[in-house]
Short mmCIF file of C-alpha atoms in Angstrom, two decimals:
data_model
loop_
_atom_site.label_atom_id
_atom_site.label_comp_id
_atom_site.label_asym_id
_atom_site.label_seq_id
_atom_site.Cartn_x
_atom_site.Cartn_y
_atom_site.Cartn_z
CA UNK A 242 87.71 111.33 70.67
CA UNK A 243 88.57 112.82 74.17
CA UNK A 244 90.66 115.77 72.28
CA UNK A 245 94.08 113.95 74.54
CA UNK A 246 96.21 113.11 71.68
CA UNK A 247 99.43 110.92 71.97
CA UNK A 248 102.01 109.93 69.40
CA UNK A 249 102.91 107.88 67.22
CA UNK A 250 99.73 105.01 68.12
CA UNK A 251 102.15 102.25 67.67
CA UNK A 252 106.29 101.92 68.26
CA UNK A 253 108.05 98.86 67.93
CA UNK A 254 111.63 99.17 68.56
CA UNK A 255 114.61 96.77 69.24
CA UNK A 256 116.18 96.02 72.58
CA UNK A 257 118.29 99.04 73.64
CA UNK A 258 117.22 101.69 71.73
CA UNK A 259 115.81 104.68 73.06
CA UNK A 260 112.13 105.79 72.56
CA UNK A 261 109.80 109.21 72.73
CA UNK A 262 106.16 109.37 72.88
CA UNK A 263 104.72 112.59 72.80
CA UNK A 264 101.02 113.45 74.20
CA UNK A 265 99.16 116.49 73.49
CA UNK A 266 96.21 117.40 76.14
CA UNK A 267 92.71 119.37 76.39
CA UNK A 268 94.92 122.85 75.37
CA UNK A 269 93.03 124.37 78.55
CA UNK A 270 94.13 121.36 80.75
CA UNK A 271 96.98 122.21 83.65
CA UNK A 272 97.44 118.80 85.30
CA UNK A 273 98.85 115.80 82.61
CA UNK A 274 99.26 112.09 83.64
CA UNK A 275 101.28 109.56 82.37
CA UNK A 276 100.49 105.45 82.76
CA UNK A 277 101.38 102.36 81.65
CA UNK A 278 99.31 99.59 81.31
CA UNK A 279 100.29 96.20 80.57
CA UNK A 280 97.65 93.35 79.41
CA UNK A 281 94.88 92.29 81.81
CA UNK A 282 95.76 95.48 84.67
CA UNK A 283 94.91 98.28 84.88
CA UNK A 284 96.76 101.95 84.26
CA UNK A 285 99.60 102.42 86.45
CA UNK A 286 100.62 105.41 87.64
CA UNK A 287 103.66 106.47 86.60
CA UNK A 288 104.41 110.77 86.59
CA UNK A 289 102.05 113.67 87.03
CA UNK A 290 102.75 117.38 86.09
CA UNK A 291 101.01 120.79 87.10
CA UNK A 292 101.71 123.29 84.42
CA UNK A 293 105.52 122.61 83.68
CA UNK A 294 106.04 121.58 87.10
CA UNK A 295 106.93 117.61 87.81
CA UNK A 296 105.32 116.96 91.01
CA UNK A 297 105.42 113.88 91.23
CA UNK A 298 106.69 110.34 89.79
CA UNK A 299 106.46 106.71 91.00
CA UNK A 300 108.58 105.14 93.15
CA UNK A 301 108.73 102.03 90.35
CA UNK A 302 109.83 104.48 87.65
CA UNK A 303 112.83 103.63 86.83
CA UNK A 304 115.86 105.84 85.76
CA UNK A 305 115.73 105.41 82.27
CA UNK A 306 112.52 106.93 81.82
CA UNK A 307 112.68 110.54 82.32
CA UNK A 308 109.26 112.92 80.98
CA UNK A 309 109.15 116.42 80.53
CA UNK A 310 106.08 118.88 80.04
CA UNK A 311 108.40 122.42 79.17
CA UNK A 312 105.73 125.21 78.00
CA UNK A 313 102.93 123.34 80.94
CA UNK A 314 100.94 121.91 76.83
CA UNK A 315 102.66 118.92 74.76
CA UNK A 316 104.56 116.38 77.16
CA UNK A 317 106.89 113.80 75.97
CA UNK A 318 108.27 110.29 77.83
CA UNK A 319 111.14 109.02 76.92
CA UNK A 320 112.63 105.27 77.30
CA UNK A 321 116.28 104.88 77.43
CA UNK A 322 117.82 101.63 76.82
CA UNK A 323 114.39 99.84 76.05
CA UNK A 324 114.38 96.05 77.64
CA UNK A 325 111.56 93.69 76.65
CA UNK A 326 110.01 94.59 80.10
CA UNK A 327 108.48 98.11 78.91
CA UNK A 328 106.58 96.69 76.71
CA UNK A 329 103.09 97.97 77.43
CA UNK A 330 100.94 100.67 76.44
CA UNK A 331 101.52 103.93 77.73
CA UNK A 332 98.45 106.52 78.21
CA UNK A 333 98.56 110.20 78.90
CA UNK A 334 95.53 111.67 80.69
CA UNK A 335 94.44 115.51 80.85
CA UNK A 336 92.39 117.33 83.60
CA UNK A 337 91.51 120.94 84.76
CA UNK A 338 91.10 121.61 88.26
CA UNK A 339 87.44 123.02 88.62
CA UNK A 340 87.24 122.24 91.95
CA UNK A 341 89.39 120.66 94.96
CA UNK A 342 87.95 117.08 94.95
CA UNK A 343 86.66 116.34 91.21
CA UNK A 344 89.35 114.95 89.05
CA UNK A 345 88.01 113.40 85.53
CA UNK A 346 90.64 112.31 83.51
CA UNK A 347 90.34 112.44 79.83
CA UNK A 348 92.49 110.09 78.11
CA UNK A 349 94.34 109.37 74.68
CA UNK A 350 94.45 106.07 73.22
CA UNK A 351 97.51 105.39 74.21
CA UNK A 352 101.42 104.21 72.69
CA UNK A 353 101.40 100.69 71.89
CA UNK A 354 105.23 100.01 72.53
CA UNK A 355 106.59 96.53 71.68
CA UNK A 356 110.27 95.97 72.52
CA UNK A 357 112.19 92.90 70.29
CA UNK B 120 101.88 77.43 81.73
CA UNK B 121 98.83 79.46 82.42
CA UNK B 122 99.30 83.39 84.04
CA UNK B 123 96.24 84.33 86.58
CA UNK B 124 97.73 87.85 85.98
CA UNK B 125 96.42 87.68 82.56
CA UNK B 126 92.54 86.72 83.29
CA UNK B 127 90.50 89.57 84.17
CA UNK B 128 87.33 89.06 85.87
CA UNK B 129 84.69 88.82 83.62
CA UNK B 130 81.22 89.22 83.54
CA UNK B 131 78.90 87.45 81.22
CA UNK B 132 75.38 89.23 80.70
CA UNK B 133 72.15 88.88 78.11
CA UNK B 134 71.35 92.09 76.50
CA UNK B 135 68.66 93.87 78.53
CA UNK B 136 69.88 92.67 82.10
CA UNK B 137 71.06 94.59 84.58
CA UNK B 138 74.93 94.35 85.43
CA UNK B 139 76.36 94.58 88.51
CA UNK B 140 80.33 95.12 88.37
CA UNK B 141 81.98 95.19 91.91
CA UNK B 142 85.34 96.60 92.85
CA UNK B 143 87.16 96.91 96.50
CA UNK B 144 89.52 99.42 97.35
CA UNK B 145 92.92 99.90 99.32
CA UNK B 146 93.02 103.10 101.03
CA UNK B 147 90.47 104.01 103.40
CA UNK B 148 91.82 107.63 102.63
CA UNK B 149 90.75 108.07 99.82
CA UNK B 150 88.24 111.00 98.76
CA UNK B 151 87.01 110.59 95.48
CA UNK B 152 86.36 107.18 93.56
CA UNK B 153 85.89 106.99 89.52
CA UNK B 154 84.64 104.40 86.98
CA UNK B 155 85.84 103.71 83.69
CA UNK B 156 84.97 102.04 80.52
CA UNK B 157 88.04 100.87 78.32
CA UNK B 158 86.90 99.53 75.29
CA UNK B 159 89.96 97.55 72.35
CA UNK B 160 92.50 99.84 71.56
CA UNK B 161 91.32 102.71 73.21
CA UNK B 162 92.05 104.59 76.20
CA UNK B 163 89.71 104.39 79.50
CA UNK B 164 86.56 106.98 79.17
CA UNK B 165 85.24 108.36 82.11
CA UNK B 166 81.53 107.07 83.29
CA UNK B 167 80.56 108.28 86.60
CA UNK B 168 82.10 109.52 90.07
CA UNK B 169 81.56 109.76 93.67
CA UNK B 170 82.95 111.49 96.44
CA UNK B 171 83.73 109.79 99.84
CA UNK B 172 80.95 111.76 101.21
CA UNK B 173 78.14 110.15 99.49
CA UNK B 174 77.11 106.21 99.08
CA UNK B 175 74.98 106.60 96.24
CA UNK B 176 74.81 108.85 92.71
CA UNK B 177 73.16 107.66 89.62
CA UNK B 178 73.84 109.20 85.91
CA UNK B 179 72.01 107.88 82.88
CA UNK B 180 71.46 104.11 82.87
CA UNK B 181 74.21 103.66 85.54
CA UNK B 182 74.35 104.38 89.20
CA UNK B 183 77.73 104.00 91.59
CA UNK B 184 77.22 102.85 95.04
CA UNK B 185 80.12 103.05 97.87
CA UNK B 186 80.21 101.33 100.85
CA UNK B 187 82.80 102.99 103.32
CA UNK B 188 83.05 100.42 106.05
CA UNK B 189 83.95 97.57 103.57
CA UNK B 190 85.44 99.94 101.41
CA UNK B 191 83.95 98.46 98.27
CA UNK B 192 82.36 100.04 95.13
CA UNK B 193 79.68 98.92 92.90
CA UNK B 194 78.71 99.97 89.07
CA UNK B 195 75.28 99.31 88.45
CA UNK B 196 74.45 99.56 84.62
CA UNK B 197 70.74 99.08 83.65
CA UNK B 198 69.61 97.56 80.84
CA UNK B 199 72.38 96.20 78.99
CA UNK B 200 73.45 96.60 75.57
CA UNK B 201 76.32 95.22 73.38
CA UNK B 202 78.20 98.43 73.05
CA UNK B 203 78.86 98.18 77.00
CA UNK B 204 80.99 95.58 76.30
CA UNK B 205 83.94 96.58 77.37
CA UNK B 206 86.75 96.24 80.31
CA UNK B 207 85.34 98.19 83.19
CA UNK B 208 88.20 99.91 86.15
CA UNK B 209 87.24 102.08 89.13
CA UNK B 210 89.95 104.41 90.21
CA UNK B 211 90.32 105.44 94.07
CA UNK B 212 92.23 108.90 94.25
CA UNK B 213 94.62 108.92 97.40
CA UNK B 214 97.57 110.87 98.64
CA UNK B 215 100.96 110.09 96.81
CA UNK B 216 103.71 112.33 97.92
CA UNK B 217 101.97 115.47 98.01
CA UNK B 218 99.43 115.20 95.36
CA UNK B 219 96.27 112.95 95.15
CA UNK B 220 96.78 110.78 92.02
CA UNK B 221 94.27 108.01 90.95
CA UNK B 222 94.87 105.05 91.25
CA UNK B 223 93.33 101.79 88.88
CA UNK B 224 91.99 98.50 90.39
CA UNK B 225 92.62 95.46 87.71
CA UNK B 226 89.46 95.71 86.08
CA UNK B 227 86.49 93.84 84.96
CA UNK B 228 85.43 92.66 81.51
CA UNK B 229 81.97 93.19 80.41
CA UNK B 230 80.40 90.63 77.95
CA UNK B 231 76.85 91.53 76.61
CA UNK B 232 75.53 88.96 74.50
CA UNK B 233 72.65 89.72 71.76
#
């Protein structure tokens, strides 16, 4: 257990529908990642927050998804209009800046989301 | 019909050998590389890093090489053991926007057999 905890483990929802995920990081943590990874590829990038702050998202997110970090703890990601496409598994990663150039991520397991 | 996307690289190793898992990177910018271990169902773990600054660093049964002028990484792991089976990713962190994010090759999977 990394102590990055996402929720729920598993979502299945129907085409359409919208969808939240929630992750909860290290509590003394600033910087929180979100990815998606699909089978056989790795995580892929898709927003980053310092403390509350948004800094940056991927240019292949699209508009549906929107993820918010409001207090700089919990974050949540939410799915708008799910298509069969976003099926994947989405991770949330955790790190404290100690220094300028090391960056471990700690991870969560990760939301299995299947869209019918 | 049959997806290459969906065939990782995989490595096939007795238990006891020495694996050698090998990964190239994109951005010859990049300051700071990271392997991870991703084992079913579970989220990738860190294993070891190294900054762009070194070629070599070693941790406990594993040592990281980089080579700069190919730009290519290597994961040593000594003396292999079935609970290193697992699907194996180095990261490269590089300069998105105005942040340095890392970024995930495809990834490896490791087979030790008993």
């Amino acid at each position: 257990d990394t102590g990055v905890s996402q929720n729920p483990r598993h979502k299945i929802t129907k085409r359409g529908q919208n969808v939240t995920f929630r992750c909860d990081p290290i509590s003394e943590h600033n910087r929180l990642y979100w990815y998606r990874q699909t089978l056989g590829q790795g995580p892929e990038f898709l927003t980053y927050f310092q403390n509350e702050a948004q800094l940056e998202k991927s240019r292949l997110l699209s508009d549906r998804f929107s993820a918010e970090r409001p207090k700089g703890s919990f974050s949540t990601l939410e799915i708008q209009r799910t298509e069969q496409g976003d099926s994947a598994m989405y991770l949330c990663a955790s790190t404290s800046r100690a220094s300028d150039v090391d960056e471990k991520l700690f991870f969560g397991s990760g939301t299995q989301l299947s869209v019918l | 019909g049959e997806s290459v996307g969906l065939h990782l690289p995989t490595l096939s190793v007795q238990e006891g050998d020495n694996s050698i898992i090998n990964c190239a990177y994109s951005n010859s910018a990049s300051d700071y590389f990271i392997w991870y271990k991703q084992e079913s169902g579970k989220g990738p773990q860190f294993i070891i890093d190294i900054r762009s600054n070194m070629d070599k660093r070693q941790g406990q049964r594993v040592t990281v090489l980089l080579n700069k002028t190919v730009k290519h990484l290597s994961l040593q792991i000594a003396a292999t053991q079935p609970g290193d089976s697992a699907v194996y990713f180095c990261a490269e962190r590089g300069r998105t926007g105005g942040s340095y994010i890392p970024t995930f090759g495809r990834g490896t999977s490791l087979i030790v057999h008993p």
